[in-house]
XYZ file of C-alpha atoms in Angstrom:
610
model
C -21.981 9.386 -9.276
C -20.232 8.818 -5.994
C -20.560 7.524 -2.472
C -21.060 10.676 -0.408
C -21.047 9.011 3.023
C -21.431 5.679 4.764
C -21.960 4.094 8.188
C -20.751 0.559 8.971
C -22.525 -1.444 11.663
C -21.372 -4.713 13.215
C -19.006 -5.969 10.521
C -15.745 -7.704 11.411
C -13.645 -5.232 13.405
C -16.269 -2.467 13.169
C -18.966 -1.999 15.774
C -20.156 1.455 14.690
C -18.083 3.549 12.317
C -20.260 6.635 12.579
C -21.075 8.640 9.448
C -17.961 8.944 7.256
C -17.918 11.350 4.292
C -16.194 10.802 0.962
C -15.566 13.152 -1.948
C -15.174 12.944 -5.696
C -11.806 11.952 -7.122
C -9.350 10.107 -4.879
C -10.226 9.013 -1.347
C -7.394 7.262 0.481
C -7.824 5.127 3.600
C -4.597 4.615 5.532
C -3.630 2.620 8.590
C -1.373 -0.123 9.824
C -1.844 -3.792 9.030
C -4.894 -5.513 10.513
C -6.729 -2.383 11.599
C -9.810 -2.865 9.388
C -8.971 -1.199 6.071
C -9.967 -4.242 4.014
C -13.169 -4.711 6.008
C -14.068 -1.118 5.249
C -13.360 -1.625 1.536
C -15.495 -4.776 1.479
C -18.505 -2.930 2.837
C -18.119 -0.084 0.324
C -17.922 -2.585 -2.512
C -21.258 -4.088 -1.401
C -19.705 -7.526 -1.776
C -20.017 -8.934 1.733
C -22.196 -11.137 3.912
C -22.847 -10.759 7.609
C -19.774 -11.290 9.765
C -20.572 -9.786 13.175
C -18.056 -8.045 15.380
C -16.707 -10.192 18.199
C -15.103 -8.586 21.235
C -15.731 -7.991 24.922
C -17.935 -5.096 23.856
C -20.375 -7.241 21.857
C -19.890 -10.565 23.698
C -19.214 -9.574 27.310
C -20.028 -13.069 28.606
C -18.696 -16.352 27.273
C -21.359 -18.263 25.383
C -23.358 -15.213 24.329
C -24.163 -14.767 20.644
C -23.465 -11.454 18.922
C -26.077 -9.617 16.891
C -26.065 -11.812 13.758
C -26.435 -9.197 11.007
C -23.888 -6.819 9.533
C -24.924 -3.839 7.477
C -23.839 -0.602 5.917
C -25.872 2.536 5.464
C -24.596 4.141 2.298
C -25.573 7.369 0.559
C -25.069 7.709 -3.190
C -25.043 11.072 -4.931
C -25.380 11.901 -8.622
C -26.084 14.808 -10.940
C -29.530 15.196 -12.473
C -28.347 14.262 -15.979
C -26.799 11.069 -14.557
C -30.065 10.298 -12.792
C -32.133 10.683 -15.970
C -29.695 8.592 -18.003
C -29.753 5.920 -15.315
C -33.537 5.806 -15.197
C -33.698 5.436 -18.964
C -31.642 2.257 -18.805
C -34.210 0.106 -17.037
C -37.796 1.030 -17.930
C -39.947 3.710 -19.547
C -41.996 3.685 -16.339
C -41.098 3.785 -12.679
C -42.853 4.190 -9.352
C -42.270 6.019 -6.076
C -44.234 5.605 -2.825
C -47.073 8.056 -2.208
C -47.536 9.073 1.444
C -51.117 8.515 2.559
C -51.279 11.976 4.147
C -50.208 13.851 1.005
C -52.127 14.215 -2.246
C -50.598 13.216 -5.563
C -50.027 16.798 -6.759
C -48.050 17.756 -3.640
C -46.095 14.501 -3.730
C -45.217 15.127 -7.363
C -43.860 18.579 -6.500
C -41.833 17.051 -3.665
C -40.405 14.407 -5.982
C -39.460 16.858 -8.739
C -37.770 19.011 -6.114
C -35.885 15.940 -4.823
C -34.369 15.283 -8.245
C -33.282 18.858 -8.894
C -29.530 19.397 -9.109
C -27.845 16.693 -7.007
C -29.848 13.559 -6.266
C -29.147 11.547 -3.115
C -30.122 7.922 -2.568
C -29.946 6.482 0.931
C -29.683 2.700 1.176
C -29.179 0.026 3.791
C -27.320 -3.062 2.558
C -27.351 -6.326 4.489
C -26.685 -9.971 3.594
C -26.101 -9.342 -0.131
C -29.247 -7.273 -0.618
C -30.688 -3.801 -0.085
C -33.173 -3.895 2.763
C -34.174 -0.247 2.290
C -33.689 2.491 -0.276
C -35.093 6.007 -0.414
C -34.615 9.540 -1.714
C -33.890 11.562 1.477
C -35.069 14.836 -0.095
C -38.392 13.180 -0.851
C -38.586 11.368 2.465
C -38.384 7.856 3.861
C -41.837 6.716 2.748
C -43.351 3.262 3.222
C -46.731 3.007 1.479
C -48.799 0.688 -0.685
C -49.933 3.703 -2.691
C -47.543 4.886 -5.386
C -47.012 7.581 -7.955
C -46.271 6.345 -11.468
C -43.957 8.167 -13.871
C -43.118 7.808 -17.522
C -39.942 9.029 -19.195
C -40.680 11.484 -21.999
C -38.071 12.222 -24.687
C -36.762 15.278 -22.842
C -38.105 15.061 -19.290
C -39.670 12.954 -16.570
C -43.393 13.542 -16.197
C -46.152 11.957 -14.075
C -48.595 9.679 -15.889
C -50.320 7.575 -13.226
C -51.334 8.392 -9.640
C -52.793 6.467 -6.718
C -51.980 3.011 -8.062
C -52.411 0.402 -5.311
C -50.584 -2.882 -4.777
C -48.120 -2.325 -7.613
C -45.823 -5.312 -7.992
C -43.038 -3.393 -9.722
C -39.989 -2.469 -7.709
C -39.886 1.108 -6.447
C -37.437 3.548 -8.021
C -34.861 3.884 -5.179
C -34.361 0.116 -5.009
C -33.888 -0.158 -8.757
C -31.372 2.678 -8.776
C -29.454 1.163 -5.868
C -29.115 -2.174 -7.660
C -27.851 -0.521 -10.849
C -25.345 1.545 -8.887
C -24.125 -1.589 -7.138
C -23.219 -3.045 -10.528
C -21.122 0.060 -11.176
C -18.944 -0.459 -8.118
C -15.710 -2.314 -8.862
C -13.618 -3.913 -6.137
C -9.995 -4.819 -6.809
C -7.987 -6.640 -4.189
C -4.847 -8.735 -3.863
C -6.118 -12.101 -4.918
C -5.717 -14.142 -8.078
C -9.054 -14.619 -9.785
C -9.748 -16.512 -12.974
C -9.707 -13.705 -15.535
C -7.644 -15.346 -18.279
C -10.500 -17.009 -20.176
C -14.205 -16.456 -20.674
C -17.050 -17.342 -22.957
C -17.385 -14.853 -25.806
C -20.488 -12.684 -25.773
C -21.966 -9.373 -26.866
C -22.056 -7.572 -23.507
C -19.432 -4.786 -23.347
C -19.968 -4.016 -19.649
C -17.395 -5.459 -17.281
C -18.993 -7.305 -14.393
C -18.361 -5.952 -10.906
C -16.076 -8.919 -10.134
C -14.348 -8.608 -13.550
C -15.043 -12.282 -14.303
C -15.898 -11.498 -17.951
C -12.686 -9.552 -18.604
C -11.584 -11.803 -21.471
C -14.975 -11.472 -23.148
C -15.146 -7.667 -23.041
C -11.501 -7.294 -24.106
C -12.141 -9.613 -27.055
C -15.048 -7.393 -28.133
C -12.996 -4.224 -27.675
C -10.141 -5.666 -29.736
C -12.450 -6.427 -32.656
C -14.925 -3.532 -32.477
C -12.729 -0.619 -31.398
C -9.081 -1.371 -32.225
C -7.981 2.237 -31.618
C -9.279 2.156 -28.049
C -7.796 -1.310 -27.565
C -4.433 0.084 -28.717
C -4.802 2.904 -26.195
C -5.401 0.340 -23.455
C -2.219 -1.473 -24.491
C -0.241 1.786 -24.430
C -1.385 2.538 -20.889
C -0.659 -1.026 -19.779
C 2.888 -0.790 -21.182
C 3.364 2.535 -19.410
C 2.562 0.877 -16.091
C 4.402 -2.376 -16.919
C 7.230 -1.543 -19.366
C 8.109 -5.227 -19.650
C 4.715 -5.935 -21.256
C 4.659 -5.097 -24.950
C 0.988 -5.828 -25.550
C -1.953 -8.079 -24.747
C -4.109 -9.851 -27.286
C -7.375 -11.718 -26.845
C -7.700 -14.435 -29.499
C -10.471 -17.048 -29.593
C -9.401 -20.459 -28.345
C -12.583 -22.187 -29.520
C -15.863 -21.281 -31.139
C -17.141 -20.063 -27.781
C -14.207 -18.921 -25.638
C -11.474 -16.270 -25.743
C -8.190 -16.098 -23.835
C -6.023 -13.154 -22.730
C -2.388 -13.472 -23.832
C 0.433 -11.332 -22.433
C 3.337 -10.499 -24.759
C 6.715 -9.879 -23.126
C 8.361 -10.018 -26.565
C 8.315 -7.571 -29.465
C 5.018 -8.046 -31.334
C 6.916 -7.518 -34.593
C 8.537 -10.867 -33.961
C 5.139 -12.439 -34.758
C 5.945 -15.113 -32.176
C 2.482 -15.592 -30.726
C 3.655 -19.013 -29.557
C 5.813 -17.236 -26.945
C 2.961 -15.153 -25.515
C 1.828 -16.295 -22.059
C -1.649 -16.713 -20.686
C -2.759 -14.073 -18.210
C -3.143 -16.894 -15.673
C 0.653 -17.370 -15.781
C 1.342 -13.662 -15.181
C 1.418 -11.663 -11.969
C -1.772 -10.963 -10.057
C -1.490 -7.229 -10.600
C -1.600 -7.416 -14.393
C -5.142 -8.772 -14.505
C -6.305 -6.238 -11.917
C -4.761 -3.330 -13.819
C -6.208 -4.558 -17.127
C -9.665 -4.558 -15.576
C -9.204 -1.077 -14.084
C -7.963 0.350 -17.381
C -10.869 -1.212 -19.234
C -13.359 0.424 -16.878
C -11.894 3.927 -17.044
C -11.291 4.122 -20.806
C -14.547 2.512 -21.980
C -17.155 3.716 -19.479
C -19.764 6.163 -20.678
C -20.959 6.646 -17.100
C -19.177 7.414 -13.808
C -18.162 4.411 -11.725
C -16.929 3.808 -8.193
C -13.596 1.989 -8.096
C -12.451 0.488 -4.788
C -8.829 -0.694 -4.673
C -7.656 -2.598 -1.604
C -3.940 -2.406 -0.727
C -2.531 -1.933 -4.259
C 1.030 -2.138 -2.914
C 0.428 -5.841 -2.220
C 0.010 -6.644 -5.909
C 1.837 -3.754 -7.600
C 5.403 -2.461 -7.505
C 5.665 1.124 -6.146
C 6.690 2.411 -9.572
C 3.620 0.812 -11.143
C 1.422 2.388 -8.450
C 2.735 5.861 -9.281
C 1.849 5.431 -12.935
C -1.503 3.718 -12.395
C -2.781 6.423 -10.051
C -1.649 9.200 -12.355
C -3.433 7.524 -15.260
C -6.592 7.028 -13.193
C -6.457 10.719 -12.353
C -6.954 11.481 -16.046
C -10.504 10.125 -15.680
C -11.909 12.308 -12.878
C -15.535 11.358 -13.575
C -14.947 8.209 -11.546
C -14.651 8.030 -7.760
C -11.610 6.171 -6.416
C -11.421 4.682 -2.926
C -8.022 3.206 -2.076
C -6.873 1.502 1.114
C -3.165 1.364 1.852
C -0.383 1.435 4.424
C 2.086 2.718 1.838
C 3.142 6.376 1.640
C 3.755 5.766 -2.058
C 0.023 5.435 -2.662
C -0.828 8.470 -0.564
C 1.656 10.816 -2.200
C 0.757 9.619 -5.692
C -2.991 10.048 -5.213
C -2.797 13.496 -3.550
C -6.288 12.809 -2.149
C -8.934 15.314 -1.191
C -10.160 12.919 1.501
C -7.815 11.019 3.797
C -9.177 8.587 6.367
C -7.080 7.043 9.111
C -8.246 3.661 10.453
C -7.003 2.690 13.905
C -7.848 -0.007 16.401
C -8.833 0.686 19.973
C -8.606 -2.711 21.622
C -10.430 -4.918 19.102
C -12.595 -2.186 17.588
C -11.804 -0.258 14.397
C -12.342 3.483 14.442
C -12.098 5.900 11.539
C -10.632 9.378 11.809
C -10.981 11.913 9.001
C -7.761 13.845 8.518
C -8.452 17.442 7.518
C -6.626 18.015 4.251
C -7.218 21.637 3.288
C -4.799 21.354 0.436
C -3.535 18.128 -1.038
C -0.034 19.515 -0.750
C -0.368 19.570 3.043
C -0.357 15.804 2.836
C 3.079 15.822 1.230
C 4.373 18.107 3.956
C 3.065 15.716 6.595
C 4.649 12.717 4.896
C 7.995 14.443 4.543
C 7.966 15.149 8.279
C 7.435 11.467 9.091
C 10.176 10.298 6.740
C 8.046 8.887 3.922
C 9.991 10.759 1.248
C 12.575 8.043 0.692
C 9.873 5.501 -0.110
C 8.868 7.580 -3.108
C 12.411 7.401 -4.452
C 12.547 3.618 -4.213
C 9.442 3.290 -6.376
C 10.393 5.779 -9.069
C 11.813 5.160 -12.518
C 14.021 8.238 -12.216
C 14.667 11.179 -9.881
C 14.928 14.916 -10.353
C 16.940 16.331 -7.429
C 15.997 19.873 -6.392
C 17.102 22.503 -3.894
C 15.081 21.344 -0.875
C 11.737 20.274 0.489
C 9.875 23.389 -0.647
C 10.845 22.743 -4.238
C 10.131 19.031 -3.775
C 6.577 19.881 -2.754
C 5.922 22.761 -5.157
C 7.525 21.663 -8.441
C 5.062 18.793 -9.030
C 2.216 21.292 -8.558
C 3.749 23.655 -11.101
C 4.178 20.836 -13.593
C 0.677 19.400 -13.273
C -1.342 22.596 -12.773
C 0.514 25.070 -15.002
C 2.766 23.198 -17.447
C 0.196 20.373 -17.789
C 3.019 17.823 -17.693
C 2.833 14.359 -16.179
C 5.671 13.044 -14.101
C 4.585 9.408 -14.422
C 7.598 7.421 -13.165
C 9.756 10.423 -12.219
C 9.955 11.571 -8.595
C 11.131 14.999 -7.444
C 13.253 14.881 -4.281
C 14.845 17.681 -2.278
C 18.580 17.652 -1.641
C 19.201 18.619 1.974
C 22.848 19.716 1.746
C 23.043 21.885 -1.347
C 25.642 24.112 0.296
C 28.130 21.244 0.375
C 26.989 19.997 -2.981
C 27.729 23.268 -4.721
C 30.639 24.352 -2.544
C 34.299 23.504 -2.370
C 33.536 19.789 -1.949
C 31.274 19.703 -4.988
C 33.215 17.044 -6.877
C 33.275 14.601 -3.946
C 29.585 15.090 -3.206
C 28.684 14.789 -6.872
C 30.467 11.452 -6.944
C 28.291 10.234 -4.063
C 25.089 11.421 -5.740
C 26.196 9.930 -9.038
C 26.650 6.523 -7.434
C 23.277 6.800 -5.744
C 21.603 7.912 -8.945
C 22.787 5.400 -11.522
C 19.895 3.079 -10.873
C 21.903 0.497 -8.978
C 19.888 -1.650 -6.589
C 16.593 -0.074 -5.545
C 17.506 3.510 -6.323
C 16.464 4.999 -9.681
C 18.782 7.016 -11.943
C 18.931 10.805 -11.702
C 17.526 12.902 -14.527
C 19.326 15.956 -13.190
C 19.583 18.615 -10.502
C 17.784 21.986 -10.321
C 19.295 24.460 -7.874
C 19.189 28.149 -6.944
C 21.691 30.512 -8.546
C 22.673 31.915 -5.103
C 24.464 34.826 -6.765
C 26.882 32.652 -8.740
C 28.331 34.243 -11.834
C 27.671 32.727 -15.268
C 31.248 31.424 -15.227
C 30.743 29.646 -11.902
C 27.487 28.144 -13.092
C 29.114 26.860 -16.277
C 31.919 25.305 -14.227
C 29.433 23.454 -11.996
C 27.547 22.236 -15.040
C 30.753 20.801 -16.450
C 31.602 19.102 -13.150
C 28.190 17.442 -13.138
C 28.372 16.514 -16.823
C 25.468 18.852 -17.602
C 23.218 17.347 -14.962
C 22.949 20.642 -13.020
C 20.446 23.307 -14.056
C 20.077 26.665 -12.339
C 16.827 28.550 -11.869
C 16.381 31.567 -14.155
C 16.109 33.703 -10.994
C 18.366 33.739 -7.968
C 16.174 31.396 -5.903
C 12.693 29.911 -5.794
C 11.379 32.539 -3.346
C 11.940 35.202 -6.010
C 8.878 33.822 -7.806
C 6.756 34.227 -4.674
C 7.157 37.987 -4.100
C 3.573 38.798 -5.006
C 1.856 41.286 -2.641
C -1.629 39.764 -3.048
C -0.308 36.262 -2.335
C 1.677 37.464 0.678
C -1.351 39.237 2.173
C -3.504 36.131 1.670
C -1.013 33.837 3.431
C -0.388 36.255 6.301
C -4.119 36.826 6.808
C -4.746 33.080 7.002
C -2.463 32.742 10.049
C -4.438 33.115 13.261
C -3.022 35.896 15.454
C -0.418 36.891 12.869
C -0.923 40.629 13.371
C -3.010 42.840 15.616
C -3.849 45.026 12.620
C -5.336 44.187 9.234
C -2.668 43.814 6.554
C -3.508 44.975 3.033
C -1.803 44.891 -0.343
C -0.853 48.590 -0.268
C 1.080 48.100 2.988
C 3.071 45.226 1.463
C 3.829 47.323 -1.627
C 4.972 50.234 0.538
C 7.231 47.907 2.520
C 8.806 46.622 -0.694
C 9.341 50.151 -1.985
C 10.877 51.199 1.314
C 13.287 48.258 1.339
C 14.136 48.063 -2.348
C 17.473 49.733 -1.722
C 18.595 47.427 1.080
C 22.132 46.399 0.126
C 21.849 43.205 2.185
C 19.361 41.819 -0.317
C 21.791 42.206 -3.228
C 25.012 40.894 -1.744
C 26.847 38.595 -4.095
C 25.323 39.998 -7.283
C 27.244 43.256 -7.571
C 24.395 45.355 -6.236
C 26.519 46.805 -3.444
C 28.569 48.623 -6.087
C 25.533 50.171 -7.744
C 24.139 53.282 -6.003
C 20.864 53.138 -7.975
C 18.983 50.149 -6.520
C 15.820 48.775 -8.014
C 13.701 45.871 -6.809
C 15.002 43.206 -9.160
C 13.187 39.874 -8.761
C 15.944 38.132 -10.701
C 18.787 39.186 -8.391
C 17.277 39.924 -4.982
C 17.586 37.472 -2.096
C 13.887 36.522 -2.023
C 14.173 34.328 1.083
C 15.660 37.174 3.146
C 12.959 39.550 1.898
C 10.196 37.196 3.030
C 11.990 36.489 6.301
C 12.220 40.193 7.177
C 8.696 40.929 5.973
C 7.076 38.174 8.060
C 9.128 39.167 11.079
C 8.186 42.840 10.850
C 4.478 42.453 10.083
C 3.960 39.806 12.771
C 5.967 41.626 15.387
C 8.414 38.736 15.519
C 5.712 36.207 16.442
C 5.636 34.276 13.168
C 8.948 33.831 11.356
C 8.797 32.900 7.680
C 8.695 29.104 7.275
C 10.240 28.134 3.951
C 8.144 24.971 3.623
C 4.775 25.912 5.124
C 4.562 29.470 3.832
C 6.404 28.764 0.580
C 3.882 26.049 -0.294
C 0.959 28.287 0.689
C 2.252 31.135 -1.508
C 2.734 28.731 -4.402
C -0.801 27.359 -4.130
C -2.255 30.872 -4.030
C -0.333 31.886 -7.148
C -1.349 28.734 -9.011
C -4.995 29.413 -8.252
C -5.051 33.194 -8.703
C -2.036 34.325 -10.730
C -0.536 31.376 -12.649
C 1.230 33.684 -15.109
C 3.706 34.519 -12.333
C 4.908 30.906 -12.386
C 4.755 30.033 -16.091
C 8.443 30.757 -16.693
C 9.487 28.430 -13.873
C 6.975 25.689 -14.748
C 8.187 25.565 -18.346
C 11.814 25.598 -17.202
C 11.227 22.508 -15.010
C 9.286 20.816 -17.807
C 12.205 21.305 -20.214
C 14.584 19.609 -17.767
C 12.400 16.494 -17.698
C 12.357 13.884 -20.468
C 9.635 14.393 -23.018
C 6.850 11.815 -23.252
C 6.316 8.894 -20.917
C 9.770 7.338 -21.112
C 11.238 8.836 -17.959
C 14.218 6.456 -18.013
C 15.699 8.167 -21.047
C 19.090 9.760 -20.437
C 19.400 13.521 -20.745
């Protein structure tokens, strides 16, 4: 289940948003302060009342009244199995409108066709209620004549036709109301979550007001899952050892936060959730939803950086990503949130005069987002929020290594951030000791900067003796790639053809794999590609991926095949080659992915010294 698109009308800073599409997984809404991000989130949460737009556009003359109602048109989408499960939750019978011009048999065929595969529900929400709801594939039908259906054990089948003046609510409205209860809205405000009356309902309310009650039930009925929730909470907030939810009377339970070792048995030192930070209650509610829900939910998070530390945001978003059945909609002005979420959909909210407008940023690959952020200087913000840093050769490695870890090695970074070192030549050259001292001071975790796990750099033709010497100088913090440089892993003819072919106007002729292979064979004896590795002394050259200067090979290849029009771009083309290999030939990158994984700490404790 997800919101597939929406259209805001006359709410706060929005006059008309136009139709805006969303996708599954993470959707991130960015923009400066006071541009309308929160207003947008409020409408998507379906927790708002009319608050009409006020500007010269809607009130051109003093004393005029604006149109009083605010509304959102919102389209929900779900799979057929979700639809059937949802219908089963409310009644064995349901009704849909029957158009007066169509007989019952034809209408039944139209309805069954409308619920094949993906089902879409179009609604209009205004003043805390749905004023219309329909199945677009069936049609926007208003009629006093209805078709009745009954849910059989394995299918939905018609039972009643041409029933007039039915008082029961029609199916689209019922579905819309149930979906509304499965939308959660988390924002930066302290709400009373610490205590609640005990009950038997395990579903968290949309406003999370019964958090204490559902956690109390989880603690008693499913202790293993409750322990899992505590583990995730401690991952996000290392200072929290656990939460417990004891009864405080015959009718009420209270959430207690333990900042001390539970083995101390000092429950008298545990604090009420009401005395803890705002973000802890919000995160507890989010974790409860994702780890206990049997059905997909829509989770709207407004400006998480206002109630969470950047390091906590990194970990929370990565944990949420482990539950992809839910749809996440996050508003933010923090690059930390954007880079952590790696969203498929990125919306930019801006203000033109007093009116909010929404622009959809085309993100073909989530990694393109990281490239964009690095160009606008957002990279340093990631470092400030991390628990630890892995320094790498440059921006290409900074962008690609996380992809290799998550997609191939199946390893989570959690609190560790990978950052490119811009001056590796100085770092590994004659001034290595002085530069290492600077990086060591920056990487000890003093102030806002996190400690360094280590450094991964290219071999650059260095002998084993030189590499060992640099490792000693860095106190074993430096690790060298198994091959000469990162580009050596990208010399795949199919990948190269794909990237070249995707560049508009790259070549006047079609480039195929055989031509790339012939070029490699022709140039395999080029001494320039083996300088520094002893190749110039060997008359019998072979195309050795371990020793060849991969960057020079790609540079010359792009130059020749494009006629000099498109030089090889280490970041843009290196990332594109990496993504192609991950998707089509991951075996080519397994060695490197596992090498990076072995440099990182094992488990979730990324602060551990290596």
